[in-house]
Short mmCIF file of C-alpha atoms in Angstrom, two decimals:
data_model
loop_
_atom_site.label_atom_id
_atom_site.label_comp_id
_atom_site.label_asym_id
_atom_site.label_seq_id
_atom_site.Cartn_x
_atom_site.Cartn_y
_atom_site.Cartn_z
CA MET A 299 8.76 0.87 -15.63
CA MET A 300 5.35 -0.05 -14.18
CA LEU A 301 4.55 3.21 -12.33
CA GLU A 302 5.97 6.68 -12.62
CA ILE A 303 4.88 9.79 -10.76
CA HIS A 304 6.06 13.21 -12.06
CA ASP A 305 5.87 16.49 -10.20
CA ILE A 306 2.89 15.68 -8.01
CA HIS A 307 1.46 18.53 -5.93
CA LYS A 308 -1.29 18.52 -3.28
CA SER A 309 -2.50 21.24 -0.92
CA PHE A 310 -5.22 21.32 1.70
CA GLY A 311 -6.14 25.02 1.75
CA ASP A 312 -2.91 26.92 2.41
CA LEU A 313 -1.11 23.84 3.66
CA LYS A 314 1.15 22.37 0.98
CA VAL A 315 1.36 18.60 1.62
CA LEU A 316 3.10 17.39 -1.54
CA ARG A 317 5.63 19.66 -3.26
CA GLY A 318 6.58 18.24 -6.61
CA LEU A 319 7.67 14.62 -6.06
CA ASP A 320 9.08 12.30 -8.70
CA ILE A 321 8.86 8.50 -8.12
CA SER A 322 9.36 5.35 -10.18
CA VAL A 323 8.33 1.79 -9.36
CA ASP A 324 9.41 -1.13 -11.51
CA LYS A 325 7.66 -4.50 -11.68
CA GLY A 326 8.64 -6.62 -8.65
CA ASP A 327 9.85 -3.64 -6.66
CA VAL A 328 9.10 -3.35 -2.94
CA VAL A 329 9.36 0.37 -2.21
CA ALA A 330 9.35 1.56 1.46
CA VAL A 331 8.23 5.14 2.03
CA LEU A 332 9.68 6.50 5.26
CA GLY A 333 9.50 9.82 7.05
CA PRO A 334 8.27 11.58 10.22
CA SER A 335 4.55 12.08 10.91
CA GLY A 336 3.12 14.84 8.71
CA SER A 337 5.65 14.40 5.96
CA GLY A 338 2.99 13.61 3.33
CA LYS A 339 3.53 9.85 3.02
CA THR A 340 -0.11 8.79 3.35
CA THR A 341 -1.33 11.66 1.20
CA LEU A 342 1.08 10.60 -1.53
CA LEU A 343 -0.22 7.02 -1.44
CA ARG A 344 -3.88 8.15 -1.46
CA CYS A 345 -3.29 10.53 -4.37
CA ILE A 346 -1.60 7.77 -6.42
CA ASN A 347 -4.65 5.59 -5.95
CA PHE A 348 -7.08 8.52 -6.39
CA LEU A 349 -8.51 8.31 -2.92
CA GLU A 350 -7.43 11.97 -2.72
CA THR A 351 -7.34 14.29 -5.72
CA ALA A 352 -3.88 15.73 -6.43
CA ASP A 353 -3.75 19.28 -7.64
CA SER A 354 -1.28 18.62 -10.48
CA GLY A 355 1.28 16.20 -11.78
CA ARG A 356 1.43 13.22 -14.10
CA LEU A 357 1.04 9.48 -13.58
CA VAL A 358 2.38 6.90 -16.01
CA PHE A 359 1.05 3.34 -15.48
CA ASP A 360 2.13 0.52 -17.79
CA GLY A 361 3.25 3.14 -20.36
CA GLU A 362 -0.07 5.01 -20.37
CA GLU A 363 0.03 8.62 -19.14
CA PHE A 364 -2.59 10.47 -17.12
CA SER A 365 -2.84 14.00 -15.64
CA PHE A 366 -3.71 14.03 -11.92
CA GLY A 367 -5.66 17.19 -12.29
CA HIS A 368 -7.67 16.14 -15.34
CA ILE A 369 -8.40 12.43 -15.16
CA SER A 370 -11.82 10.99 -15.91
CA LYS A 371 -13.84 8.81 -13.51
CA LYS A 372 -13.71 6.09 -16.14
CA ASP A 373 -9.93 6.11 -16.19
CA ILE A 374 -9.75 6.17 -12.40
CA ALA A 375 -11.98 3.08 -12.26
CA ARG A 376 -9.85 1.34 -14.92
CA LEU A 377 -6.62 2.10 -13.05
CA ARG A 378 -8.02 0.97 -9.72
CA LYS A 379 -8.76 -2.45 -11.23
CA LYS A 380 -4.99 -2.87 -11.58
CA THR A 381 -4.19 -1.84 -7.99
CA ALA A 382 -5.16 -2.65 -4.40
CA PHE A 383 -4.95 -0.64 -1.20
CA VAL A 384 -4.40 -1.97 2.36
CA PHE A 385 -5.43 0.57 4.96
CA GLN A 386 -4.01 1.25 8.39
CA SER A 387 -7.40 0.62 10.00
CA TYR A 388 -8.34 -2.55 8.06
CA ASN A 389 -11.61 -1.05 6.63
CA LEU A 390 -13.49 -4.35 6.93
CA PHE A 391 -17.23 -4.69 6.83
CA LEU A 392 -18.19 -5.50 10.43
CA ASN A 393 -21.36 -7.38 9.45
CA LYS A 394 -19.62 -9.69 6.98
CA THR A 395 -17.41 -12.71 7.60
CA ALA A 396 -13.76 -12.86 6.72
CA LEU A 397 -14.62 -14.73 3.49
CA GLN A 398 -17.39 -12.25 2.58
CA ASN A 399 -15.02 -9.32 3.16
CA VAL A 400 -12.52 -10.88 0.78
CA THR A 401 -15.04 -11.76 -1.95
CA ILE A 402 -17.25 -8.63 -1.99
CA GLY A 403 -14.91 -6.85 -4.39
CA LEU A 404 -15.18 -9.80 -6.76
CA THR A 405 -18.95 -10.34 -6.61
CA VAL A 406 -20.05 -6.68 -6.44
CA GLY A 407 -17.14 -4.82 -8.07
CA ARG A 408 -16.37 -7.37 -10.78
CA LYS A 409 -19.69 -9.23 -11.07
CA MET A 410 -18.00 -12.61 -10.51
CA GLU A 411 -20.15 -15.66 -9.84
CA LYS A 412 -20.35 -16.39 -6.06
CA GLY A 413 -18.91 -19.91 -6.28
CA GLN A 414 -15.85 -18.77 -8.17
CA ALA A 415 -15.39 -15.79 -5.86
CA ASP A 416 -15.63 -18.02 -2.80
CA GLU A 417 -12.98 -20.34 -4.19
CA ILE A 418 -10.59 -17.43 -4.75
CA GLY A 419 -11.46 -15.98 -1.34
CA ARG A 420 -10.64 -19.21 0.43
CA MET A 421 -7.34 -19.49 -1.43
CA MET A 422 -6.33 -16.01 -0.42
CA LEU A 423 -7.30 -16.53 3.22
CA ASP A 424 -5.26 -19.77 3.20
CA LYS A 425 -2.38 -17.76 1.77
CA VAL A 426 -2.33 -15.38 4.71
CA GLY A 427 -2.69 -18.14 7.32
CA LEU A 428 -6.46 -17.86 8.03
CA SER A 429 -7.77 -21.16 6.68
CA ASP A 430 -9.62 -21.69 9.97
CA ARG A 431 -11.25 -18.30 10.04
CA TYR A 432 -13.41 -18.17 6.90
CA ASP A 433 -16.67 -17.67 8.84
CA TYR A 434 -15.38 -15.39 11.61
CA TYR A 435 -16.59 -11.85 11.88
CA PRO A 436 -14.12 -8.95 12.43
CA TYR A 437 -15.05 -8.68 16.14
CA GLN A 438 -13.97 -12.34 16.52
CA LEU A 439 -10.55 -11.66 15.06
CA SER A 440 -7.42 -10.03 16.49
CA GLY A 441 -6.07 -6.87 14.89
CA GLY A 442 -3.38 -8.87 13.12
CA GLN A 443 -5.97 -11.32 11.78
CA GLN A 444 -8.15 -8.47 10.57
CA GLN A 445 -5.24 -6.92 8.73
CA ARG A 446 -4.44 -10.29 7.15
CA VAL A 447 -8.06 -10.47 5.94
CA ALA A 448 -7.50 -7.03 4.42
CA ILE A 449 -4.37 -8.26 2.68
CA ALA A 450 -6.28 -11.33 1.41
CA ARG A 451 -8.95 -8.96 0.05
CA ALA A 452 -6.26 -6.98 -1.78
CA LEU A 453 -4.75 -10.15 -3.27
CA ALA A 454 -8.12 -11.55 -4.40
CA THR A 455 -8.28 -9.15 -7.39
CA ASP A 456 -4.78 -10.14 -8.53
CA PRO A 457 -3.54 -6.53 -8.65
CA GLU A 458 -0.42 -5.41 -10.50
CA ILE A 459 0.61 -3.28 -7.55
CA ILE A 460 -0.47 -3.13 -3.87
CA PHE A 461 -0.28 0.02 -1.79
CA PHE A 462 0.11 -0.41 2.01
CA ASP A 463 -0.60 2.55 4.27
CA GLU A 464 1.20 1.88 7.56
CA PRO A 465 -0.33 -1.60 7.77
CA THR A 466 1.07 -2.38 11.23
CA SER A 467 0.73 0.93 13.02
CA ALA A 468 -2.68 0.14 14.55
CA LEU A 469 -1.49 -3.24 15.91
CA ASP A 470 -0.25 -4.23 19.32
CA PRO A 471 3.46 -5.04 19.21
CA GLU A 472 2.98 -8.79 19.52
CA LEU A 473 0.77 -8.81 16.42
CA ILE A 474 3.01 -6.86 14.08
CA GLY A 475 5.20 -9.81 13.23
CA GLU A 476 2.42 -11.92 11.74
CA VAL A 477 1.47 -9.15 9.29
CA LEU A 478 5.05 -8.41 8.32
CA SER A 479 5.65 -12.14 7.73
CA VAL A 480 2.81 -12.22 5.20
CA MET A 481 4.27 -9.15 3.51
CA ARG A 482 7.72 -10.70 3.37
CA ASP A 483 6.21 -13.77 1.68
CA LEU A 484 4.54 -11.50 -0.92
CA ALA A 485 7.83 -9.75 -1.56
CA ASN A 486 9.51 -13.08 -2.06
CA GLU A 487 6.89 -13.98 -4.62
CA GLY A 488 7.86 -10.87 -6.64
CA ARG A 489 4.74 -8.85 -5.81
CA THR A 490 5.04 -5.12 -6.58
CA MET A 491 4.35 -3.12 -3.41
CA VAL A 492 4.60 0.45 -2.18
CA VAL A 493 4.63 0.46 1.63
CA VAL A 494 4.34 3.53 3.91
CA THR A 495 5.88 2.18 7.14
CA HIS A 496 7.71 2.97 10.36
CA GLU A 497 9.08 -0.58 10.50
CA MET A 498 12.77 0.00 9.83
CA SER A 499 13.66 -3.70 9.87
CA PHE A 500 11.11 -4.37 7.12
CA ALA A 501 12.38 -1.45 5.04
CA ARG A 502 16.01 -2.57 5.52
CA ASP A 503 15.51 -6.31 4.99
CA VAL A 504 12.60 -6.61 2.55
CA SER A 505 12.34 -3.48 0.44
CA LYS A 506 14.33 -2.98 -2.69
CA LYS A 507 14.06 0.81 -2.72
CA VAL A 508 13.52 3.44 -0.05
CA ILE A 509 11.97 6.89 -0.32
CA PHE A 510 12.54 9.22 2.64
CA MET A 511 10.09 12.15 2.79
CA GLU A 512 9.83 15.28 4.92
CA GLY A 513 7.77 18.38 4.52
CA GLY A 514 6.13 17.12 1.36
CA ARG A 515 9.40 16.61 -0.43
CA ILE A 516 11.71 13.68 -1.07
CA VAL A 517 14.86 14.17 1.03
CA GLU A 518 16.58 11.07 -0.34
CA GLN A 519 15.70 7.92 -2.24
CA GLY A 520 17.70 4.95 -3.52
CA GLU A 521 18.42 1.23 -3.30
CA SER A 522 17.71 0.01 0.25
CA LYS A 523 21.17 -1.43 0.98
CA GLU A 524 22.87 1.80 -0.04
CA PHE A 525 20.28 4.00 1.67
CA PHE A 526 20.79 2.31 5.06
CA ALA A 527 24.52 1.69 4.75
CA HIS A 528 25.54 5.05 3.28
CA PRO A 529 22.82 7.72 3.54
CA LYS A 530 23.89 10.79 1.56
CA MET A 531 21.94 13.48 3.35
CA GLU A 532 22.57 14.70 6.89
CA ARG A 533 18.79 14.75 7.57
CA THR A 534 18.60 11.13 6.53
CA ARG A 535 21.35 10.22 8.94
CA GLU A 536 19.53 12.01 11.76
CA PHE A 537 16.29 10.25 10.96
CA LEU A 538 17.78 6.78 10.86
CA LYS A 539 19.33 7.33 14.27
CA ILE A 540 15.89 8.37 15.61
CA GLY A 541 14.02 5.67 13.66
#
């Protein structure tokens, strides 16, 4: 098992957002995390990648165990080098080109020589269909193109697992397909991904496992085909009709 989360809890003041979740992700899994707004999906993803600090729980990554409440900055930095995060709102540097946005994590974060970083950056932009946009700034790109730059940036560090936080929710409907197409290609390559999404067709057709959350808890989880064909919980059946 590549990633395991055990009994993770997170509160913001008196509001309990995560209430003791257990999750496992194997190498090559595409895990879709579904649920209504406010169910804790994004908080879960951010806590796993230490963008938020969970109150308690355990994380096991590649067989090495860590405590969410007592992890060092050094260990967080080490774990983040094995992961990547694609944000809902792209999080690109507006004053840098597409290529510079992709390579900055390599040259600044990993001290890679610029020529080598540029070569990797161009390869990753080619991979997401942006071979003609190396020198474009974010304001010159559509939302779908900006999100594909963000995916190229995530791929550039060759992560073991990529976390996607609702990667299409900020896009106009006609641009969603181009981002999902890139993600389908990554899934077909065997990339390990955890995807918070409202895109039911992606969850049904691309993901291997589904986690359905509500109120900071897991209502149901399982293999995608079984989840959609034969949901066990009444709340899941209601949600799928709505979703």
